[in-house]
Amino acid sequence: MKETIRYENFHGITKTFSQMFGKAVIVFDRFMRLIAYEWGRLSEQQLQDIAKEALRQAVGQSRMEGYILLDGYPDVSLTVWPINSGGDVVGYLAIDVHSQEIDDFFRLSVELALNIFSIQFMKQKLVFDTREQLKDSFLHKLLTAEIEEEESIIQYANVFQWNIFDEHRIAVLHLQFSESEEQVDLFKRNVERTALWDRLKARIAIEDPALLYGAIDDRYILIVPASKEKKQPAKYWNEWHHRINEWMKEEGACCRALLGIGGRTTSIRDYYFCYQQAVQALQVILHSFQGTSLAFFDELGAYTVLHHLKELEAAKLFVDKYLGPLIRHSAERNVDWLQTIRVFLDCNGHLTETAEKLYIHRSTLQYRLEKIEEMLGFSLSEAEQRFNLMMALKLYDLYGLSSAKLLKR
């Protein structure tokens, strides 16, 4: 117990229990990462092999007390116990003992060990959570349009040993669940999303300590030194995207990761601008690029020009003029007129191709287009009006103008 007070890590506790049991003791975190051991007779490579074998056999078994026999090590036997805290597995304790050697007194001693290791994990979690809150506060100060306390921001960065003046890239992560938001309890969904993010943060911290992450509202921010990309930003971010999706599968989450990626910072005041670029790239993925999960703002073509539009109210009026009638009529008749016109324009007005992509008959499409022309009051064959409709759709995608705002009219 004194070791939990004297030290932040697990090494002192592990050494004490190894002496008490007269056995080798290994401690893993919940991802089966080796974090402390007292086992003098094995090499570092052998310990890593043990960790891999333990990962294969033990992870996911919350009530396991299993006997592990390692291939290639006939004289090594391990019994592994999960370390629980608050009903969750936070780590694993492995002792070099054969199951036949475990008597009631040994079991009682193991229970004591598990409780003390649990306390140390809880202590570390409190420290981790405090740093996370500090990190979120730091991001709120950094990613703001008008930086008021530059010196304070620099001090925050020093706490994390993070050089804010280096060139960085900012990305915004969104966790998209398989069901639409209308089909579920939004409060429950937000709780699930937050819990999943908490688990992902632990993995991100292990994968790359140099990556700064945090949350602003329901947006999850990733900031990495630009040097990490090694002049291959697409490859770097695609690897992160794949990694996060794989982690979510392991967590049993039915969702996918969407990444909007902004530009590179060159000064402390660039962070907000690059953050907004990442947000806009994410908005475009959510509203327009169906099937796409990752987008760089710099590669969005016309969207990058529209991003600089200062008069947001003018954009709303423009969108309402060209899309408002379709959105309001869609709500009344349960027909997605917006998707019809979007696919029609993407197919350059080609009827057969549009009908195939919408999975409807050509005659049904012609009827829909006639209704759209009637609602809008102009012909879809006019090049100027098609351009205006495409512009309205891009503004709608970029700014995330909700249907509710347009329906109020």
PDB file of C-alpha atoms in Angstrom, residues 64-203:
ATOM      1  CA  MET A  64     -10.309 -15.141 -16.492  1.00  0.00           C
ATOM      2  CA  GLU A  65      -8.036 -17.065 -14.209  1.00  0.00           C
ATOM      3  CA  GLY A  66      -6.353 -19.043 -16.904  1.00  0.00           C
ATOM      4  CA  TYR A  67      -3.259 -21.165 -17.168  1.00  0.00           C
ATOM      5  CA  ILE A  68      -1.035 -20.166 -20.083  1.00  0.00           C
ATOM      6  CA  LEU A  69       1.676 -22.456 -21.432  1.00  0.00           C
ATOM      7  CA  LEU A  70       3.946 -20.577 -23.827  1.00  0.00           C
ATOM      8  CA  ASP A  71       5.182 -22.299 -26.986  1.00  0.00           C
ATOM      9  CA  GLY A  72       8.963 -22.516 -27.005  1.00  0.00           C
ATOM     10  CA  TYR A  73       9.219 -21.968 -23.238  1.00  0.00           C
ATOM     11  CA  PRO A  74       8.468 -25.381 -21.632  1.00  0.00           C
ATOM     12  CA  ASP A  75       9.816 -24.183 -18.264  1.00  0.00           C
ATOM     13  CA  VAL A  76       7.629 -21.052 -18.184  1.00  0.00           C
ATOM     14  CA  SER A  77       4.047 -21.170 -17.002  1.00  0.00           C
ATOM     15  CA  LEU A  78       1.845 -18.166 -16.315  1.00  0.00           C
ATOM     16  CA  THR A  79      -1.471 -17.720 -14.594  1.00  0.00           C
ATOM     17  CA  VAL A  80      -3.233 -14.494 -15.575  1.00  0.00           C
ATOM     18  CA  TRP A  81      -5.865 -12.550 -13.609  1.00  0.00           C
ATOM     19  CA  PRO A  82      -7.780  -9.480 -14.852  1.00  0.00           C
ATOM     20  CA  ILE A  83      -7.423  -6.331 -12.737  1.00  0.00           C
ATOM     21  CA  ASN A  84     -10.861  -4.744 -12.381  1.00  0.00           C
ATOM     22  CA  SER A  85     -11.864  -1.230 -11.400  1.00  0.00           C
ATOM     23  CA  GLY A  86     -15.461  -0.046 -11.312  1.00  0.00           C
ATOM     24  CA  GLY A  87     -16.616  -3.110 -13.245  1.00  0.00           C
ATOM     25  CA  ASP A  88     -14.123  -2.567 -16.107  1.00  0.00           C
ATOM     26  CA  VAL A  89     -10.930  -4.456 -16.865  1.00  0.00           C
ATOM     27  CA  VAL A  90      -8.069  -1.960 -16.514  1.00  0.00           C
ATOM     28  CA  GLY A  91      -5.144  -4.381 -16.732  1.00  0.00           C
ATOM     29  CA  TYR A  92      -3.859  -7.911 -16.216  1.00  0.00           C
ATOM     30  CA  LEU A  93      -1.645  -9.503 -13.571  1.00  0.00           C
ATOM     31  CA  ALA A  94       0.501 -12.502 -14.568  1.00  0.00           C
ATOM     32  CA  ILE A  95       2.426 -14.654 -12.084  1.00  0.00           C
ATOM     33  CA  ASP A  96       4.899 -17.409 -12.914  1.00  0.00           C
ATOM     34  CA  VAL A  97       2.983 -20.097 -11.103  1.00  0.00           C
ATOM     35  CA  HIS A  98       1.413 -23.340 -12.255  1.00  0.00           C
ATOM     36  CA  SER A  99      -2.304 -23.714 -11.520  1.00  0.00           C
ATOM     37  CA  GLN A 100      -1.543 -26.809  -9.381  1.00  0.00           C
ATOM     38  CA  GLU A 101       0.588 -24.670  -7.028  1.00  0.00           C
ATOM     39  CA  ILE A 102      -2.269 -22.271  -6.229  1.00  0.00           C
ATOM     40  CA  ASP A 103      -3.820 -22.970  -2.824  1.00  0.00           C
ATOM     41  CA  ASP A 104      -6.351 -20.941  -0.788  1.00  0.00           C
ATOM     42  CA  PHE A 105      -3.686 -18.798   0.876  1.00  0.00           C
ATOM     43  CA  PHE A 106      -2.120 -18.012  -2.504  1.00  0.00           C
ATOM     44  CA  ARG A 107      -5.537 -17.051  -3.892  1.00  0.00           C
ATOM     45  CA  LEU A 108      -6.120 -14.724  -0.938  1.00  0.00           C
ATOM     46  CA  SER A 109      -2.741 -13.093  -1.546  1.00  0.00           C
ATOM     47  CA  VAL A 110      -3.573 -12.632  -5.240  1.00  0.00           C
ATOM     48  CA  GLU A 111      -6.869 -10.937  -4.291  1.00  0.00           C
ATOM     49  CA  LEU A 112      -4.880  -8.513  -2.152  1.00  0.00           C
ATOM     50  CA  ALA A 113      -2.490  -7.857  -5.037  1.00  0.00           C
ATOM     51  CA  LEU A 114      -5.349  -7.279  -7.477  1.00  0.00           C
ATOM     52  CA  ASN A 115      -6.964  -4.745  -5.129  1.00  0.00           C
ATOM     53  CA  ILE A 116      -3.727  -2.807  -4.703  1.00  0.00           C
ATOM     54  CA  PHE A 117      -2.996  -2.808  -8.438  1.00  0.00           C
ATOM     55  CA  SER A 118      -6.572  -1.607  -8.982  1.00  0.00           C
ATOM     56  CA  ILE A 119      -5.919   1.327  -6.632  1.00  0.00           C
ATOM     57  CA  GLN A 120      -2.812   2.266  -8.599  1.00  0.00           C
ATOM     58  CA  PHE A 121      -4.713   2.120 -11.899  1.00  0.00           C
ATOM     59  CA  MET A 122      -7.428   4.332 -10.370  1.00  0.00           C
ATOM     60  CA  LYS A 123      -4.776   6.784  -9.197  1.00  0.00           C
ATOM     61  CA  GLN A 124      -3.268   6.942 -12.667  1.00  0.00           C
ATOM     62  CA  LYS A 125      -6.707   7.438 -14.194  1.00  0.00           C
ATOM     63  CA  LEU A 126      -7.353  10.423 -11.921  1.00  0.00           C
ATOM     64  CA  VAL A 127      -4.070  11.981 -13.061  1.00  0.00           C
ATOM     65  CA  PHE A 128      -4.905  11.156 -16.688  1.00  0.00           C
ATOM     66  CA  ASP A 129      -8.409  12.653 -16.428  1.00  0.00           C
ATOM     67  CA  THR A 130      -7.017  15.832 -14.868  1.00  0.00           C
ATOM     68  CA  ARG A 131      -4.566  16.208 -17.742  1.00  0.00           C
ATOM     69  CA  GLU A 132      -7.376  15.590 -20.212  1.00  0.00           C
ATOM     70  CA  GLN A 133      -9.468  18.376 -18.698  1.00  0.00           C
ATOM     71  CA  LEU A 134      -6.449  20.666 -18.826  1.00  0.00           C
ATOM     72  CA  LYS A 135      -5.882  19.694 -22.439  1.00  0.00           C
ATOM     73  CA  ASP A 136      -9.484  20.459 -23.438  1.00  0.00           C
ATOM     74  CA  SER A 137      -9.231  23.838 -21.705  1.00  0.00           C
ATOM     75  CA  PHE A 138      -6.014  24.522 -23.605  1.00  0.00           C
ATOM     76  CA  LEU A 139      -7.643  23.692 -26.959  1.00  0.00           C
ATOM     77  CA  HIS A 140     -10.579  25.995 -26.200  1.00  0.00           C
ATOM     78  CA  LYS A 141      -8.106  28.841 -25.662  1.00  0.00           C
ATOM     79  CA  LEU A 142      -5.995  27.971 -28.707  1.00  0.00           C
ATOM     80  CA  LEU A 143      -8.733  27.286 -31.259  1.00  0.00           C
ATOM     81  CA  THR A 144     -10.519  30.605 -30.965  1.00  0.00           C
ATOM     82  CA  ALA A 145     -10.862  33.392 -33.529  1.00  0.00           C
ATOM     83  CA  GLU A 146      -9.408  36.064 -31.241  1.00  0.00           C
ATOM     84  CA  ILE A 147      -6.533  34.889 -29.055  1.00  0.00           C
ATOM     85  CA  GLU A 148      -6.534  37.036 -25.933  1.00  0.00           C
ATOM     86  CA  GLU A 149      -4.026  35.309 -23.637  1.00  0.00           C
ATOM     87  CA  GLU A 150      -1.124  34.223 -25.809  1.00  0.00           C
ATOM     88  CA  GLU A 151       1.241  33.906 -22.858  1.00  0.00           C
ATOM     89  CA  SER A 152      -1.259  31.642 -21.071  1.00  0.00           C
ATOM     90  CA  ILE A 153      -1.518  29.411 -24.154  1.00  0.00           C
ATOM     91  CA  ILE A 154       2.270  29.083 -24.314  1.00  0.00           C
ATOM     92  CA  GLN A 155       2.327  28.086 -20.648  1.00  0.00           C
ATOM     93  CA  TYR A 156      -0.338  25.436 -21.300  1.00  0.00           C
ATOM     94  CA  ALA A 157       1.749  24.079 -24.180  1.00  0.00           C
ATOM     95  CA  ASN A 158       4.816  23.853 -21.926  1.00  0.00           C
ATOM     96  CA  VAL A 159       2.844  21.716 -19.461  1.00  0.00           C
ATOM     97  CA  PHE A 160       2.425  19.136 -22.240  1.00  0.00           C
ATOM     98  CA  GLN A 161       6.041  19.651 -23.415  1.00  0.00           C
ATOM     99  CA  TRP A 162       4.570  20.667 -26.757  1.00  0.00           C
ATOM    100  CA  ASN A 163       6.268  23.178 -29.061  1.00  0.00           C
ATOM    101  CA  ILE A 164       3.381  25.309 -30.270  1.00  0.00           C
ATOM    102  CA  PHE A 165       5.640  27.206 -32.687  1.00  0.00           C
ATOM    103  CA  ASP A 166       6.465  24.116 -34.752  1.00  0.00           C
ATOM    104  CA  GLU A 167       4.445  23.486 -37.897  1.00  0.00           C
ATOM    105  CA  HIS A 168       1.374  21.362 -37.152  1.00  0.00           C
ATOM    106  CA  ARG A 169      -1.571  19.807 -38.981  1.00  0.00           C
ATOM    107  CA  ILE A 170      -5.078  19.853 -37.484  1.00  0.00           C
ATOM    108  CA  ALA A 171      -7.758  17.218 -38.076  1.00  0.00           C
ATOM    109  CA  VAL A 172     -11.297  16.841 -36.743  1.00  0.00           C
ATOM    110  CA  LEU A 173     -12.593  13.346 -36.019  1.00  0.00           C
ATOM    111  CA  HIS A 174     -16.279  12.417 -36.090  1.00  0.00           C
ATOM    112  CA  LEU A 175     -17.584   9.038 -34.886  1.00  0.00           C
ATOM    113  CA  GLN A 176     -20.539   8.133 -37.113  1.00  0.00           C
ATOM    114  CA  PHE A 177     -22.795   5.359 -35.837  1.00  0.00           C
ATOM    115  CA  SER A 178     -24.588   3.039 -38.255  1.00  0.00           C
ATOM    116  CA  GLU A 179     -28.095   4.169 -37.270  1.00  0.00           C
ATOM    117  CA  SER A 180     -29.296   7.655 -38.163  1.00  0.00           C
ATOM    118  CA  GLU A 181     -29.607  10.134 -35.290  1.00  0.00           C
ATOM    119  CA  GLU A 182     -33.402  10.203 -35.770  1.00  0.00           C
ATOM    120  CA  GLN A 183     -33.683   6.503 -34.915  1.00  0.00           C
ATOM    121  CA  VAL A 184     -32.015   6.625 -31.514  1.00  0.00           C
ATOM    122  CA  ASP A 185     -32.094   8.421 -28.196  1.00  0.00           C
ATOM    123  CA  LEU A 186     -29.697  11.330 -28.780  1.00  0.00           C
ATOM    124  CA  PHE A 187     -28.682  11.513 -25.125  1.00  0.00           C
ATOM    125  CA  LYS A 188     -27.824   7.811 -25.114  1.00  0.00           C
ATOM    126  CA  ARG A 189     -25.941   8.157 -28.398  1.00  0.00           C
ATOM    127  CA  ASN A 190     -23.857  11.061 -27.044  1.00  0.00           C
ATOM    128  CA  VAL A 191     -23.011   9.032 -23.941  1.00  0.00           C
ATOM    129  CA  GLU A 192     -21.894   6.115 -26.149  1.00  0.00           C
ATOM    130  CA  ARG A 193     -19.847   8.429 -28.356  1.00  0.00           C
ATOM    131  CA  THR A 194     -18.131  10.038 -25.352  1.00  0.00           C
ATOM    132  CA  ALA A 195     -17.363   6.657 -23.786  1.00  0.00           C
ATOM    133  CA  LEU A 196     -15.894   5.409 -27.066  1.00  0.00           C
ATOM    134  CA  TRP A 197     -13.767   8.548 -27.387  1.00  0.00           C
ATOM    135  CA  ASP A 198     -12.433   7.992 -23.857  1.00  0.00           C
ATOM    136  CA  ARG A 199     -11.281   4.513 -24.845  1.00  0.00           C
ATOM    137  CA  LEU A 200      -9.784   5.737 -28.124  1.00  0.00           C
ATOM    138  CA  LYS A 201      -7.816   8.450 -26.319  1.00  0.00           C
ATOM    139  CA  ALA A 202      -5.974   5.837 -24.278  1.00  0.00           C
ATOM    140  CA  ARG A 203      -4.956   4.030 -27.462  1.00  0.00           C
TER     141      ARG A 203
END
